[in-house]
């Protein structure tokens, strides 16, 4: 069976049973994927406030109740302790382990934040015949630190992290309007133009992901990236923080098109 | 000087000095107005989560840091203890006082939530030549309880409260697209059609505000209303809750058009 045609609940079951471990790009076409950040409840208000104040990098799809692993709004009966392929566990802000479930780390003090992922808007762009160079090449987008400050909240502050997609000049407007319709998965680009203006010295040396493939006449378009909240949260050196392993996302029951605001 | 042409900082100064006490409808044209809910920090996470899960009735424009009265994002240097014309103070869920400032109630344990107000989108509708019957008549919109459940969060749950504006049939689409662009001030209507379907028995008997004036061919359009979070918060009988007095809003430094997402 093709990964693109699995229902989200079927995919989550496979991940839960550890029958598939790996990235979720291209899984469950049309359904919204989400990044995960789990923090202790003492940090939950400040972190939710940070997300509220920075909706472009941190579009909140769901937040679990304190101590509950169920993302009730986006996937009733799912369990964020088991339903992602792999996790990253950080202790005192440093990487500690990359387990396939987080049963041993979970406790009644924890809150899970599920944040919209750009895999979801790429599907909308592809449907509009906008080429995704990295998908054609079988690589990941380049992901970069910038000098764009986020709005701080309590202990959380830092600059925005962005992903870059090269788009043909005649399709830049279309890529803006299509992603504008989907603010829950990062919305419209935060910057279009010279990477140097937002503090990116060499577009071919991303901090995360792969170097981009720029076609002739391609314009660099920068979208706010969910790596932002992870970087910002880790920077505060929380005792324990759990996140999705890069590109190993939580697949929600939400049809992305249903999130469209226009 | 005309109230519509005051700068927000000038208006706030007048309210702070108690030189004007009354509703803020029509003040500072083009600037976004906000409702206020202040709760103790023990309720802050659940309430912010309630707002996050119910963005239509509870569009969060800003949340103050615990103990700080400054809404840094939408009006740096303003002070929510003084800068609204009048407040409603509730104790154990019951109305207690309607003071002109809340100095005596404020303490380091409090968090202020500033939520987008429909005064802001009415301006956008008027600019598009969509008539606002209640403004022509010098009355307030009708505001109604419905049977539409909100997504609950922690201790907070309840049904949505809506405001209704009668719109000529040929302008209904336009009113949808214009308000869709402004999700931070309630966005598109939550319901258009027969009031009975959302549990409203008599459109001429609103729970709050004034009975509507329906022109011939007008269609009832229902927008989510910021009364919702107040009702829901009071329902949980918090020890102390402070809100804006009805229609006595906080005027932000935000130009509403700058919030437009398209």
Coordinates of N, CA, C and O in Angstrom, one line a residue, chain A residues 68-152:
Chain A
X68 N -2.2 14.8 30.0 CA -2.9 13.9 29.1 C -2.1 13.8 27.8 O -1.7 14.8 27.2
X69 N -1.9 12.6 27.3 CA -1.2 12.4 26.0 C -2.1 12.5 24.8 O -1.7 12.2 23.7
X70 N -3.4 12.8 24.9 CA -4.3 12.8 23.8 C -4.5 14.2 23.2 O -5.0 15.1 23.9
X71 N -4.2 14.3 21.9 CA -4.5 15.6 21.2 C -5.9 15.6 20.8 O -6.2 15.3 19.6
X72 N -6.8 16.0 21.7 CA -8.3 15.9 21.5 C -8.8 16.6 20.3 O -9.8 16.1 19.7
X73 N -8.2 17.7 19.9 CA -8.8 18.5 18.9 C -8.4 18.0 17.5 O -9.3 17.9 16.6
X74 N -7.2 17.6 17.3 CA -6.7 17.2 16.0 C -6.7 15.7 15.7 O -6.6 15.3 14.6
X75 N -6.8 14.9 16.8 CA -6.8 13.5 16.6 C -7.3 12.8 17.9 O -6.5 12.2 18.6
X76 N -8.6 12.8 18.1 CA -9.2 12.1 19.3 C -8.7 10.7 19.4 O -8.6 10.0 18.3
X77 N -8.4 10.2 20.5 CA -7.9 8.8 20.8 C -6.5 8.5 20.4 O -6.0 7.5 20.7
X78 N -5.8 9.5 19.7 CA -4.4 9.2 19.5 C -3.6 9.5 20.8 O -4.2 9.9 21.8
X79 N -2.3 9.1 20.7 CA -1.5 9.2 21.9 C -0.1 9.7 21.5 O 0.6 9.0 20.8
X80 N 0.2 10.9 21.9 CA 1.5 11.5 21.5 C 2.7 10.7 22.1 O 3.8 11.0 21.6
X81 N 2.5 9.8 23.0 CA 3.7 9.0 23.5 C 4.2 8.0 22.6 O 5.3 7.5 22.6
X82 N 3.3 7.5 21.7 CA 3.6 6.4 20.8 C 3.5 6.7 19.3 O 4.0 5.9 18.5
X83 N 2.7 7.7 18.9 CA 2.1 7.8 17.6 C 3.0 8.5 16.6 O 2.6 8.8 15.5
X84 N 4.2 8.9 17.0 CA 5.2 9.4 16.0 C 6.2 8.4 15.8 O 6.5 7.5 16.6
X85 N 6.9 8.4 14.6 CA 7.9 7.3 14.3 C 9.1 7.4 15.3 O 9.5 6.4 15.8
X86 N 9.6 8.6 15.5 CA 10.7 8.7 16.5 C 10.7 10.1 17.1 O 10.1 11.1 16.6
X87 N 11.4 10.2 18.3 CA 11.4 11.4 19.1 C 12.8 11.8 19.4 O 13.7 11.0 19.3
X88 N 13.0 13.1 19.7 CA 14.2 13.6 20.3 C 14.0 14.0 21.7 O 13.1 14.7 22.0
X89 N 14.8 13.4 22.6 CA 14.7 13.8 24.0 C 15.9 14.6 24.4 O 17.0 14.3 24.0
X90 N 15.6 15.8 25.0 CA 16.7 16.7 25.4 C 16.6 16.8 27.0 O 15.6 17.0 27.6
X91 N 17.8 16.8 27.6 CA 17.9 17.0 29.0 C 18.8 18.2 29.3 O 19.9 18.3 28.7
X92 N 18.3 19.2 30.1 CA 19.0 20.4 30.3 C 19.5 21.1 29.0 O 20.6 21.7 28.9
X93 N 18.6 21.0 28.0 CA 18.9 21.6 26.7 C 19.8 20.9 25.8 O 20.1 21.3 24.7
X94 N 20.3 19.7 26.2 CA 21.2 18.9 25.4 C 20.6 17.6 24.9 O 19.8 17.0 25.6
X95 N 20.9 17.2 23.6 CA 20.3 15.9 23.1 C 20.7 14.8 24.0 O 21.9 14.6 24.4
X96 N 19.7 13.9 24.3 CA 20.0 12.8 25.2 C 19.7 11.4 24.5 O 20.5 10.5 24.7
X97 N 18.6 11.3 23.8 CA 18.2 10.1 23.2 C 17.3 10.3 22.0 O 16.6 11.4 22.0
X98 N 17.1 9.3 21.1 CA 16.2 9.4 20.1 C 15.3 8.1 20.0 O 15.4 7.3 19.2
X99 N 14.4 8.0 21.0 CA 13.6 6.8 21.2 C 12.5 6.7 20.2 O 12.1 7.7 19.6
X100 N 11.9 5.5 20.1 CA 10.7 5.3 19.2 C 9.4 5.5 19.9 O 8.4 5.6 19.3
X101 N 9.4 5.5 21.2 CA 8.3 6.0 22.0 C 8.8 6.6 23.2 O 10.0 6.5 23.5
X102 N 8.0 7.4 24.0 CA 8.5 8.1 25.1 C 7.8 7.7 26.4 O 7.7 8.5 27.3
X103 N 7.3 6.5 26.4 CA 6.6 6.0 27.6 C 7.4 6.2 28.9 O 6.9 6.7 29.9
X104 N 8.7 5.9 28.8 CA 9.5 6.0 30.1 C 9.7 7.4 30.5 O 10.1 7.7 31.7
X105 N 9.5 8.4 29.6 CA 9.8 9.8 30.0 C 8.5 10.5 30.4 O 8.5 11.6 31.0
X106 N 7.3 10.0 30.1 CA 6.1 10.7 30.3 C 5.7 10.7 31.8 O 5.9 9.7 32.5
X107 N 5.1 11.8 32.2 CA 4.6 11.9 33.5 C 3.4 12.9 33.5 O 3.1 13.6 32.5
X108 N 2.7 12.9 34.7 CA 1.5 13.7 34.8 C 1.7 15.2 34.8 O 0.7 16.0 34.9
X109 N 2.9 15.6 34.6 CA 3.3 17.0 34.7 C 3.5 17.6 33.3 O 3.8 18.8 33.1
X110 N 3.2 16.8 32.2 CA 3.7 17.2 30.9 C 2.5 17.8 30.0 O 1.4 17.4 30.1
X111 N 2.9 18.7 29.1 CA 2.0 19.3 28.2 C 2.6 19.2 26.8 O 3.8 19.5 26.6
X112 N 1.8 18.7 25.8 CA 2.3 18.6 24.5 C 1.7 19.7 23.6 O 0.5 19.9 23.6
X113 N 2.6 20.3 22.8 CA 2.2 21.3 21.8 C 2.4 20.8 20.4 O 3.5 20.3 20.1
X114 N 1.3 20.8 19.7 CA 1.3 20.3 18.3 C 1.3 21.5 17.3 O 0.3 22.2 17.4
X115 N 2.3 21.6 16.5 CA 2.4 22.8 15.7 C 2.4 22.5 14.2 O 3.1 21.5 13.8
X116 N 1.7 23.3 13.5 CA 1.5 23.0 12.0 C 2.9 22.9 11.3 O 3.8 23.6 11.6
X117 N 3.0 22.0 10.4 CA 4.2 21.6 9.7 C 4.1 22.0 8.2 O 3.1 21.9 7.6
X118 N 5.2 22.4 7.6 CA 5.2 22.9 6.3 C 5.0 21.8 5.2 O 4.7 22.0 4.1
X119 N 5.2 20.5 5.6 CA 4.8 19.4 4.7 C 3.4 19.7 4.2 O 3.1 19.4 3.0
X120 N 2.5 20.2 5.0 CA 1.1 20.4 4.7 C 0.9 21.4 3.6 O 0.2 21.3 2.7
X121 N 1.7 22.6 3.7 CA 1.4 23.6 2.6 C 2.1 23.2 1.3 O 1.7 23.7 0.2
X122 N 3.2 22.4 1.4 CA 3.8 22.0 0.2 C 2.9 21.2 -0.7 O 2.9 21.3 -1.9
X123 N 2.0 20.4 -0.1 CA 1.0 19.7 -0.9 C 0.1 20.7 -1.6 O -0.2 20.5 -2.8
X124 N -0.3 21.8 -1.0 CA -1.1 22.8 -1.6 C -0.4 23.5 -2.8 O -1.0 23.8 -3.8
X125 N 0.9 23.7 -2.6 CA 1.7 24.4 -3.6 C 1.8 23.4 -4.8 O 1.7 23.8 -6.0
X126 N 2.1 22.2 -4.6 CA 2.2 21.2 -5.7 C 0.9 21.1 -6.5 O 1.0 21.0 -7.7
X127 N -0.2 21.1 -5.8 CA -1.5 21.0 -6.5 C -1.7 22.2 -7.4 O -2.4 22.1 -8.4
X128 N -1.1 23.3 -7.1 CA -1.2 24.5 -7.9 C -0.1 24.6 -8.9 O 0.2 25.6 -9.5
X129 N 0.6 23.4 -9.2 CA 1.7 23.3 -10.2 C 2.9 24.2 -9.9 O 3.5 24.6 -10.8
X130 N 3.1 24.5 -8.6 CA 4.3 25.2 -8.2 C 5.4 24.2 -7.9 O 5.2 23.3 -7.0
X131 N 6.5 24.2 -8.6 CA 7.5 23.1 -8.4 C 8.2 23.3 -7.0 O 8.4 24.4 -6.5
X132 N 8.4 22.1 -6.4 CA 9.2 22.1 -5.1 C 10.5 21.4 -5.5 O 10.6 20.2 -5.6
X133 N 11.5 22.3 -5.7 CA 12.8 21.8 -6.2 C 13.4 20.7 -5.3 O 14.0 19.7 -5.8
X134 N 13.2 20.8 -4.0 CA 13.8 19.8 -3.1 C 13.1 18.4 -3.2 O 13.7 17.4 -3.1
X135 N 11.8 18.5 -3.5 CA 11.1 17.2 -3.6 C 11.5 16.5 -5.0 O 11.7 15.3 -5.0
X136 N 11.6 17.4 -6.0 CA 12.1 16.8 -7.3 C 13.4 16.2 -7.1 O 13.7 15.1 -7.8
X137 N 14.3 16.8 -6.3 CA 15.6 16.2 -6.1 C 15.7 15.2 -5.0 O 16.8 14.6 -4.8
X138 N 14.6 14.9 -4.3 CA 14.7 13.9 -3.3 C 15.5 14.4 -2.0 O 16.0 13.6 -1.3
X139 N 15.5 15.7 -1.8 CA 16.3 16.2 -0.6 C 15.3 17.0 0.3 O 14.1 17.0 0.0
X140 N 15.8 17.6 1.4 CA 15.0 18.4 2.3 C 15.2 19.8 1.9 O 16.2 20.2 1.3
X141 N 14.3 20.7 2.4 CA 14.5 22.1 2.2 C 15.7 22.5 3.1 O 16.1 21.9 4.1
X142 N 16.4 23.6 2.7 CA 17.3 24.3 3.5 C 16.6 25.0 4.6 O 15.6 25.7 4.4
X143 N 17.2 25.0 5.9 CA 16.6 25.6 7.0 C 17.6 26.5 7.7 O 18.8 26.0 7.9
X144 N 17.3 27.8 8.0 CA 18.3 28.7 8.3 C 18.0 29.5 9.6 O 16.8 29.9 9.8
X145 N 19.0 29.9 10.3 CA 18.8 30.9 11.3 C 18.7 32.3 10.6 O 19.3 32.5 9.6
X146 N 18.0 33.2 11.3 CA 17.9 34.6 10.7 C 18.2 35.6 11.8 O 18.4 35.2 13.0
X147 N 18.2 36.9 11.4 CA 18.3 37.9 12.4 C 16.9 38.5 12.7 O 16.8 39.6 13.2
X148 N 15.8 37.8 12.3 CA 14.5 38.3 12.6 C 14.1 38.0 14.0 O 14.0 36.8 14.3
X149 N 13.9 39.0 14.9 CA 13.6 38.6 16.3 C 12.2 38.2 16.4 O 11.2 38.7 15.8
X150 N 12.0 37.1 17.2 CA 10.6 36.7 17.6 C 10.1 37.7 18.7 O 11.0 38.3 19.4
X151 N 8.8 37.7 19.0 CA 8.3 38.4 20.2 C 8.6 37.5 21.3 O 8.2 36.3 21.3
X152 N 9.3 38.0 22.3 CA 9.6 37.1 23.5 C 8.4 36.9 24.4 O 7.4 37.7 24.3

